[in-house]
């Protein structure tokens, strides 16, 4: 066995001090986070954390409820969770992996004579081997159901295998002491893939794919943090009896993430992932367009949400 010392490249997430969190006043909103390509980039034994990931995770865990759902295998999910959350992973509501996804073919495999530019045999084989892992949010909403939804004519059938294997941690509203039920109006999924969450566009915040050689100006997570802070402020100012009626899908329609992201200023990063110091010249940015404040355009935000 070699006696050579082991040197690890400093990482902004692993080397940060323990978070000082007060989770007693979390709002009843569930954030479902993708891992690889959204919060970090991982390939085999190496990984790279995305800029502003620690600030985002700290804010989310302190003010909302958080779970991770990745299309990776269970052992890889555990490694990524340990890297990102460390000892704070105990505060996660759930950790779901590829076993809870619906595996579907990403697109029909074209036949060689069906198009002008026929795919090669290698491309056809690759499309067949790698199905698309779709995330069905209704599994989260059914995770606490005593009588899960079943197909017509299947009375008395056993719950799905994913429900038997793992259920989300039951959480209680600190104000009413009642269990919180997750539904379409209080669930947000953050994922870099639109195809994996198709059917739930109203709950989806789509961030750019984080790759091995990312854009040095990547600040999607900083923009996401700025986007969700008004939601926490809005919920904090509500009367307790109105908070459960908040409809996040209506909020997203009134305050589109795509428009907010397009107007968010760029901040240049040095290679270590830390922002440039204030003494450095700031990069030229386009002026941010005026936006509606969180108090505007709220009519109908509570419509259609079960109480």
mmCIF file of C-alpha atoms in Angstrom:
data_model
loop_
_atom_site.group_PDB
_atom_site.id
_atom_site.type_symbol
_atom_site.label_atom_id
_atom_site.label_comp_id
_atom_site.label_asym_id
_atom_site.label_seq_id
_atom_site.Cartn_x
_atom_site.Cartn_y
_atom_site.Cartn_z
ATOM 1 C CA UNK A 1 0.000 0.000 0.000
ATOM 2 C CA UNK A 2 1.384 3.398 -0.976
ATOM 3 C CA UNK A 3 2.405 5.858 1.760
ATOM 4 C CA UNK A 4 2.017 8.851 -0.511
ATOM 5 C CA UNK A 5 -0.306 11.497 0.950
ATOM 6 C CA UNK A 6 -3.707 11.942 -0.631
ATOM 7 C CA UNK A 7 -4.498 15.408 -1.949
ATOM 8 C CA UNK A 8 -8.066 16.394 -2.714
ATOM 9 C CA UNK A 9 -9.058 19.285 -4.896
ATOM 10 C CA UNK A 10 -10.912 21.869 -2.768
ATOM 11 C CA UNK A 11 -14.648 21.813 -3.358
ATOM 12 C CA UNK A 12 -17.009 24.688 -2.415
ATOM 13 C CA UNK A 13 -19.638 22.249 -1.122
ATOM 14 C CA UNK A 14 -17.514 19.715 0.740
ATOM 15 C CA UNK A 15 -15.364 22.371 2.400
ATOM 16 C CA UNK A 16 -18.146 24.641 3.614
ATOM 17 C CA UNK A 17 -18.846 24.931 7.358
ATOM 18 C CA UNK A 18 -21.943 23.229 8.826
ATOM 19 C CA UNK A 19 -25.157 25.069 8.061
ATOM 20 C CA UNK A 20 -26.924 26.862 10.879
ATOM 21 C CA UNK A 21 -30.522 26.133 9.995
ATOM 22 C CA UNK A 22 -33.856 26.869 11.617
ATOM 23 C CA UNK A 23 -36.321 24.480 9.989
ATOM 24 C CA UNK A 24 -39.178 25.094 12.420
ATOM 25 C CA UNK A 25 -40.898 27.571 10.082
ATOM 26 C CA UNK A 26 -40.704 25.788 6.754
ATOM 27 C CA UNK A 27 -43.462 26.572 4.272
ATOM 28 C CA UNK A 28 -45.637 23.715 2.910
ATOM 29 C CA UNK A 29 -43.989 23.660 -0.503
ATOM 30 C CA UNK A 30 -42.088 20.622 -1.803
ATOM 31 C CA UNK A 31 -39.061 21.083 -4.058
ATOM 32 C CA UNK A 32 -38.082 17.975 -6.025
ATOM 33 C CA UNK A 33 -34.469 18.335 -7.134
ATOM 34 C CA UNK A 34 -32.683 16.516 -9.906
ATOM 35 C CA UNK A 35 -28.983 15.868 -9.284
ATOM 36 C CA UNK A 36 -26.701 15.131 -12.233
ATOM 37 C CA UNK A 37 -26.872 17.915 -14.806
ATOM 38 C CA UNK A 38 -28.844 20.189 -12.485
ATOM 39 C CA UNK A 39 -26.894 20.586 -9.229
ATOM 40 C CA UNK A 40 -23.620 18.967 -10.261
ATOM 41 C CA UNK A 41 -21.901 17.055 -13.022
ATOM 42 C CA UNK A 42 -20.847 13.509 -12.272
ATOM 43 C CA UNK A 43 -19.137 10.986 -14.498
ATOM 44 C CA UNK A 44 -17.768 7.761 -13.048
ATOM 45 C CA UNK A 45 -15.613 8.686 -10.022
ATOM 46 C CA UNK A 46 -15.297 12.439 -10.629
ATOM 47 C CA UNK A 47 -17.823 15.178 -10.037
ATOM 48 C CA UNK A 48 -18.072 18.953 -10.199
ATOM 49 C CA UNK A 49 -20.476 21.105 -8.191
ATOM 50 C CA UNK A 50 -22.420 23.860 -9.889
ATOM 51 C CA UNK A 51 -21.835 27.499 -8.903
ATOM 52 C CA UNK A 52 -24.212 28.756 -6.183
ATOM 53 C CA UNK A 53 -25.364 25.234 -5.331
ATOM 54 C CA UNK A 54 -24.614 25.537 -1.611
ATOM 55 C CA UNK A 55 -26.489 28.844 -1.300
ATOM 56 C CA UNK A 56 -29.499 27.397 -3.092
ATOM 57 C CA UNK A 57 -29.621 24.168 -1.074
ATOM 58 C CA UNK A 58 -29.218 25.970 2.225
ATOM 59 C CA UNK A 59 -32.092 28.324 1.421
ATOM 60 C CA UNK A 60 -34.387 25.569 0.184
ATOM 61 C CA UNK A 61 -33.849 23.287 3.173
ATOM 62 C CA UNK A 62 -34.350 26.117 5.639
ATOM 63 C CA UNK A 63 -37.563 27.496 4.137
ATOM 64 C CA UNK A 64 -39.222 24.605 2.282
ATOM 65 C CA UNK A 65 -39.346 20.818 2.113
ATOM 66 C CA UNK A 66 -36.859 19.140 -0.201
ATOM 67 C CA UNK A 67 -36.460 15.729 -1.792
ATOM 68 C CA UNK A 68 -34.134 14.486 -4.522
ATOM 69 C CA UNK A 69 -35.231 12.425 -7.493
ATOM 70 C CA UNK A 70 -32.570 11.328 -9.939
ATOM 71 C CA UNK A 71 -32.645 8.947 -12.879
ATOM 72 C CA UNK A 72 -29.296 7.531 -11.729
ATOM 73 C CA UNK A 73 -28.878 4.214 -9.949
ATOM 74 C CA UNK A 74 -29.324 4.042 -6.180
ATOM 75 C CA UNK A 75 -25.626 3.828 -5.274
ATOM 76 C CA UNK A 76 -24.792 6.814 -7.473
ATOM 77 C CA UNK A 77 -27.643 8.833 -5.988
ATOM 78 C CA UNK A 78 -26.322 8.164 -2.498
ATOM 79 C CA UNK A 79 -22.845 9.389 -3.486
ATOM 80 C CA UNK A 80 -24.227 12.582 -5.002
ATOM 81 C CA UNK A 81 -26.493 13.234 -1.999
ATOM 82 C CA UNK A 82 -23.564 12.773 0.371
ATOM 83 C CA UNK A 83 -21.480 15.186 -1.658
ATOM 84 C CA UNK A 84 -24.131 17.892 -1.847
ATOM 85 C CA UNK A 85 -25.878 17.653 1.524
ATOM 86 C CA UNK A 86 -23.442 15.892 3.862
ATOM 87 C CA UNK A 87 -24.899 15.594 7.353
ATOM 88 C CA UNK A 88 -27.919 17.661 6.310
ATOM 89 C CA UNK A 89 -29.282 14.853 4.135
ATOM 90 C CA UNK A 90 -31.345 13.801 7.164
ATOM 91 C CA UNK A 91 -33.549 16.831 6.457
ATOM 92 C CA UNK A 92 -34.557 15.490 3.047
ATOM 93 C CA UNK A 93 -38.139 14.294 2.749
ATOM 94 C CA UNK A 94 -37.125 11.543 0.340
ATOM 95 C CA UNK A 95 -34.368 10.182 -1.898
ATOM 96 C CA UNK A 96 -35.667 8.578 -5.058
ATOM 97 C CA UNK A 97 -33.573 6.985 -7.774
ATOM 98 C CA UNK A 98 -34.072 5.361 -11.160
ATOM 99 C CA UNK A 99 -36.260 2.632 -9.666
ATOM 100 C CA UNK A 100 -39.096 5.164 -9.211
ATOM 101 C CA UNK A 101 -38.959 6.417 -12.817
ATOM 102 C CA UNK A 102 -41.066 5.120 -15.686
ATOM 103 C CA UNK A 103 -38.663 3.842 -18.330
ATOM 104 C CA UNK A 104 -39.860 4.751 -21.808
ATOM 105 C CA UNK A 105 -38.254 4.946 -25.200
ATOM 106 C CA UNK A 106 -37.132 8.518 -25.715
ATOM 107 C CA UNK A 107 -38.422 8.590 -29.302
ATOM 108 C CA UNK A 108 -39.438 6.012 -31.905
ATOM 109 C CA UNK A 109 -36.413 4.328 -33.405
ATOM 110 C CA UNK A 110 -36.519 5.268 -37.107
ATOM 111 C CA UNK A 111 -36.092 2.557 -39.642
ATOM 112 C CA UNK A 112 -33.311 2.875 -42.162
ATOM 113 C CA UNK A 113 -35.680 3.372 -45.099
ATOM 114 C CA UNK A 114 -38.098 5.811 -43.399
ATOM 115 C CA UNK A 115 -36.128 9.035 -43.797
ATOM 116 C CA UNK A 116 -33.758 10.823 -46.121
ATOM 117 C CA UNK A 117 -30.867 10.585 -43.646
ATOM 118 C CA UNK A 118 -31.198 7.098 -42.213
ATOM 119 C CA UNK A 119 -29.524 6.453 -38.855
ATOM 120 C CA UNK A 120 -26.653 4.063 -38.634
ATOM 121 C CA UNK A 121 -27.088 0.679 -37.027
ATOM 122 C CA UNK A 122 -25.061 1.920 -34.054
ATOM 123 C CA UNK A 123 -27.443 4.850 -33.534
ATOM 124 C CA UNK A 124 -30.437 2.542 -33.712
ATOM 125 C CA UNK A 125 -28.933 0.175 -31.153
ATOM 126 C CA UNK A 126 -28.137 3.065 -28.808
ATOM 127 C CA UNK A 127 -31.719 4.383 -28.997
ATOM 128 C CA UNK A 128 -33.051 0.939 -28.146
ATOM 129 C CA UNK A 129 -30.690 0.380 -25.231
ATOM 130 C CA UNK A 130 -31.145 3.702 -23.441
ATOM 131 C CA UNK A 131 -34.778 4.386 -22.507
ATOM 132 C CA UNK A 132 -35.973 7.713 -21.169
ATOM 133 C CA UNK A 133 -36.511 7.791 -17.392
ATOM 134 C CA UNK A 134 -39.756 9.758 -16.936
ATOM 135 C CA UNK A 135 -40.616 11.209 -13.512
ATOM 136 C CA UNK A 136 -44.320 10.896 -12.732
ATOM 137 C CA UNK A 137 -45.121 13.400 -9.988
ATOM 138 C CA UNK A 138 -48.374 11.625 -9.183
ATOM 139 C CA UNK A 139 -46.247 8.971 -7.459
ATOM 140 C CA UNK A 140 -45.210 11.620 -4.951
ATOM 141 C CA UNK A 141 -48.793 12.748 -4.468
ATOM 142 C CA UNK A 142 -49.916 9.138 -3.917
ATOM 143 C CA UNK A 143 -47.037 8.212 -1.612
ATOM 144 C CA UNK A 144 -49.118 8.753 1.555
ATOM 145 C CA UNK A 145 -52.381 7.434 0.184
ATOM 146 C CA UNK A 146 -53.806 4.511 2.118
ATOM 147 C CA UNK A 147 -55.626 3.389 -1.037
ATOM 148 C CA UNK A 148 -53.351 4.135 -4.005
ATOM 149 C CA UNK A 149 -54.921 4.643 -7.382
ATOM 150 C CA UNK A 150 -55.473 1.440 -9.290
ATOM 151 C CA UNK A 151 -56.459 0.609 -12.825
ATOM 152 C CA UNK A 152 -60.158 0.110 -13.628
ATOM 153 C CA UNK A 153 -61.268 -3.409 -12.904
ATOM 154 C CA UNK A 154 -58.366 -4.045 -10.551
ATOM 155 C CA UNK A 155 -60.076 -3.717 -7.189
ATOM 156 C CA UNK A 156 -57.977 -4.893 -4.305
ATOM 157 C CA UNK A 157 -54.717 -5.011 -6.214
ATOM 158 C CA UNK A 158 -51.539 -4.466 -4.220
ATOM 159 C CA UNK A 159 -49.860 -1.049 -4.202
ATOM 160 C CA UNK A 160 -47.144 -0.503 -6.811
ATOM 161 C CA UNK A 161 -43.753 -1.953 -5.939
ATOM 162 C CA UNK A 162 -42.181 1.515 -5.675
ATOM 163 C CA UNK A 163 -44.725 2.420 -2.977
ATOM 164 C CA UNK A 164 -43.997 -0.732 -1.002
ATOM 165 C CA UNK A 165 -40.249 -0.140 -1.155
ATOM 166 C CA UNK A 166 -40.150 3.485 -0.167
ATOM 167 C CA UNK A 167 -42.576 6.132 1.043
ATOM 168 C CA UNK A 168 -41.822 9.781 1.601
ATOM 169 C CA UNK A 169 -41.287 10.953 5.129
ATOM 170 C CA UNK A 170 -44.546 12.264 6.533
ATOM 171 C CA UNK A 171 -44.264 15.910 7.522
ATOM 172 C CA UNK A 172 -46.601 18.031 9.630
ATOM 173 C CA UNK A 173 -47.563 21.664 9.372
ATOM 174 C CA UNK A 174 -45.998 23.455 12.371
ATOM 175 C CA UNK A 175 -49.037 25.741 12.622
ATOM 176 C CA UNK A 176 -51.918 23.262 12.411
ATOM 177 C CA UNK A 177 -50.032 20.073 13.411
ATOM 178 C CA UNK A 178 -51.764 18.308 10.552
ATOM 179 C CA UNK A 179 -49.931 16.149 8.003
ATOM 180 C CA UNK A 180 -49.069 17.966 4.800
ATOM 181 C CA UNK A 181 -50.442 16.382 1.644
ATOM 182 C CA UNK A 182 -48.446 17.005 -1.504
ATOM 183 C CA UNK A 183 -50.402 17.810 -4.660
ATOM 184 C CA UNK A 184 -50.089 19.704 -7.922
ATOM 185 C CA UNK A 185 -50.521 23.061 -6.218
ATOM 186 C CA UNK A 186 -47.613 22.740 -3.756
ATOM 187 C CA UNK A 187 -44.982 20.738 -5.671
ATOM 188 C CA UNK A 188 -42.063 22.134 -7.697
ATOM 189 C CA UNK A 189 -39.605 20.016 -9.677
ATOM 190 C CA UNK A 190 -36.238 21.448 -10.747
ATOM 191 C CA UNK A 191 -34.741 19.476 -13.633
ATOM 192 C CA UNK A 192 -32.581 20.133 -16.674
ATOM 193 C CA UNK A 193 -34.626 17.750 -18.856
ATOM 194 C CA UNK A 194 -38.023 18.736 -20.220
ATOM 195 C CA UNK A 195 -38.727 15.248 -21.566
ATOM 196 C CA UNK A 196 -38.337 13.592 -18.161
ATOM 197 C CA UNK A 197 -41.100 15.687 -16.576
ATOM 198 C CA UNK A 198 -43.453 15.976 -19.530
ATOM 199 C CA UNK A 199 -47.046 16.329 -18.439
ATOM 200 C CA UNK A 200 -46.075 18.522 -15.468
ATOM 201 C CA UNK A 201 -44.921 21.689 -17.200
ATOM 202 C CA UNK A 202 -46.817 23.819 -14.693
ATOM 203 C CA UNK A 203 -44.694 22.444 -11.850
ATOM 204 C CA UNK A 204 -41.372 22.388 -13.697
ATOM 205 C CA UNK A 205 -38.501 24.857 -13.426
ATOM 206 C CA UNK A 206 -36.151 24.019 -16.297
ATOM 207 C CA UNK A 207 -32.502 24.944 -15.765
ATOM 208 C CA UNK A 208 -29.734 24.621 -18.316
ATOM 209 C CA UNK A 209 -27.796 21.381 -18.434
ATOM 210 C CA UNK A 210 -24.616 21.569 -16.345
ATOM 211 C CA UNK A 211 -21.827 19.820 -18.224
ATOM 212 C CA UNK A 212 -18.220 18.774 -17.671
ATOM 213 C CA UNK A 213 -16.980 22.021 -19.243
ATOM 214 C CA UNK A 214 -19.642 24.496 -18.151
ATOM 215 C CA UNK A 215 -20.161 28.056 -19.254
ATOM 216 C CA UNK A 216 -17.968 30.285 -17.037
ATOM 217 C CA UNK A 217 -20.939 32.636 -16.714
ATOM 218 C CA UNK A 218 -23.325 29.916 -15.531
ATOM 219 C CA UNK A 219 -25.519 31.409 -12.826
ATOM 220 C CA UNK A 220 -28.742 29.476 -13.287
ATOM 221 C CA UNK A 221 -28.863 28.462 -9.626
ATOM 222 C CA UNK A 222 -28.318 32.040 -8.499
ATOM 223 C CA UNK A 223 -31.201 33.102 -10.727
ATOM 224 C CA UNK A 224 -33.318 30.272 -9.319
ATOM 225 C CA UNK A 225 -32.577 31.418 -5.772
ATOM 226 C CA UNK A 226 -33.653 34.954 -6.627
ATOM 227 C CA UNK A 227 -36.780 33.583 -8.311
ATOM 228 C CA UNK A 228 -38.043 31.572 -5.336
ATOM 229 C CA UNK A 229 -37.251 34.086 -2.587
ATOM 230 C CA UNK A 230 -40.411 36.140 -3.316
ATOM 231 C CA UNK A 231 -42.464 32.953 -2.944
ATOM 232 C CA UNK A 232 -41.204 32.501 0.601
ATOM 233 C CA UNK A 233 -41.857 36.171 1.360
ATOM 234 C CA UNK A 234 -45.369 35.880 -0.049
ATOM 235 C CA UNK A 235 -46.188 32.787 2.000
ATOM 236 C CA UNK A 236 -44.691 34.312 5.146
ATOM 237 C CA UNK A 237 -46.999 37.323 4.868
ATOM 238 C CA UNK A 238 -50.132 35.227 4.421
ATOM 239 C CA UNK A 239 -52.515 34.285 7.147
ATOM 240 C CA UNK A 240 -51.912 30.672 8.251
ATOM 241 C CA UNK A 241 -55.290 29.507 6.971
ATOM 242 C CA UNK A 242 -54.495 30.775 3.452
ATOM 243 C CA UNK A 243 -51.043 29.212 3.089
ATOM 244 C CA UNK A 244 -52.341 25.689 2.271
ATOM 245 C CA UNK A 245 -54.414 27.183 -0.548
ATOM 246 C CA UNK A 246 -51.420 28.684 -2.344
ATOM 247 C CA UNK A 247 -51.187 27.381 -5.927
ATOM 248 C CA UNK A 248 -47.627 27.333 -7.208
ATOM 249 C CA UNK A 249 -48.688 26.519 -10.776
ATOM 250 C CA UNK A 250 -50.759 29.696 -10.905
ATOM 251 C CA UNK A 251 -47.812 31.640 -9.511
ATOM 252 C CA UNK A 252 -45.557 30.245 -12.252
ATOM 253 C CA UNK A 253 -48.091 31.282 -14.893
ATOM 254 C CA UNK A 254 -48.178 34.829 -13.538
ATOM 255 C CA UNK A 255 -44.396 35.003 -13.062
ATOM 256 C CA UNK A 256 -42.828 32.878 -15.838
ATOM 257 C CA UNK A 257 -39.429 31.453 -14.988
ATOM 258 C CA UNK A 258 -38.217 31.745 -18.592
ATOM 259 C CA UNK A 259 -38.818 35.508 -18.635
ATOM 260 C CA UNK A 260 -37.193 35.955 -15.238
ATOM 261 C CA UNK A 261 -34.157 33.914 -16.289
ATOM 262 C CA UNK A 262 -33.747 35.822 -19.540
ATOM 263 C CA UNK A 263 -33.636 39.137 -17.674
ATOM 264 C CA UNK A 264 -31.340 37.995 -14.878
ATOM 265 C CA UNK A 265 -27.889 39.679 -15.057
ATOM 266 C CA UNK A 266 -24.809 37.601 -15.771
ATOM 267 C CA UNK A 267 -22.029 37.318 -13.189
ATOM 268 C CA UNK A 268 -18.633 36.145 -14.361
ATOM 269 C CA UNK A 269 -16.921 33.341 -12.468
ATOM 270 C CA UNK A 270 -13.260 32.549 -11.988
ATOM 271 C CA UNK A 271 -12.239 28.878 -12.516
ATOM 272 C CA UNK A 272 -12.719 27.904 -8.858
ATOM 273 C CA UNK A 273 -16.401 28.711 -9.099
ATOM 274 C CA UNK A 274 -16.246 31.714 -6.732
ATOM 275 C CA UNK A 275 -17.596 35.105 -7.864
ATOM 276 C CA UNK A 276 -15.096 37.785 -8.785
ATOM 277 C CA UNK A 277 -14.197 40.248 -6.057
ATOM 278 C CA UNK A 278 -15.908 43.653 -6.025
ATOM 279 C CA UNK A 279 -12.608 45.329 -6.967
ATOM 280 C CA UNK A 280 -12.508 43.487 -10.295
ATOM 281 C CA UNK A 281 -14.187 45.197 -13.228
ATOM 282 C CA UNK A 282 -17.742 44.006 -13.623
ATOM 283 C CA UNK A 283 -18.734 42.502 -16.963
ATOM 284 C CA UNK A 284 -21.151 44.384 -19.143
ATOM 285 C CA UNK A 285 -24.728 43.302 -18.536
ATOM 286 C CA UNK A 286 -27.982 44.192 -20.149
ATOM 287 C CA UNK A 287 -30.470 46.118 -17.989
ATOM 288 C CA UNK A 288 -32.970 43.905 -16.236
ATOM 289 C CA UNK A 289 -36.524 44.488 -17.436
ATOM 290 C CA UNK A 290 -39.162 45.639 -15.035
ATOM 291 C CA UNK A 291 -41.157 42.789 -13.539
ATOM 292 C CA UNK A 292 -44.300 42.423 -11.549
ATOM 293 C CA UNK A 293 -43.789 42.400 -7.817
ATOM 294 C CA UNK A 294 -44.930 39.324 -5.835
ATOM 295 C CA UNK A 295 -47.949 41.274 -4.601
ATOM 296 C CA UNK A 296 -49.262 41.871 -8.128
ATOM 297 C CA UNK A 297 -51.210 39.554 -10.418
ATOM 298 C CA UNK A 298 -52.205 37.233 -7.586
ATOM 299 C CA UNK A 299 -55.857 37.001 -8.528
ATOM 300 C CA UNK A 300 -56.781 33.353 -8.937
ATOM 301 C CA UNK A 301 -53.627 32.043 -7.319
ATOM 302 C CA UNK A 302 -55.647 29.936 -4.893
ATOM 303 C CA UNK A 303 -58.061 28.554 -7.471
ATOM 304 C CA UNK A 304 -58.467 24.843 -7.932
ATOM 305 C CA UNK A 305 -56.310 23.734 -5.004
ATOM 306 C CA UNK A 306 -57.642 21.124 -2.547
ATOM 307 C CA UNK A 307 -57.739 22.154 1.094
#
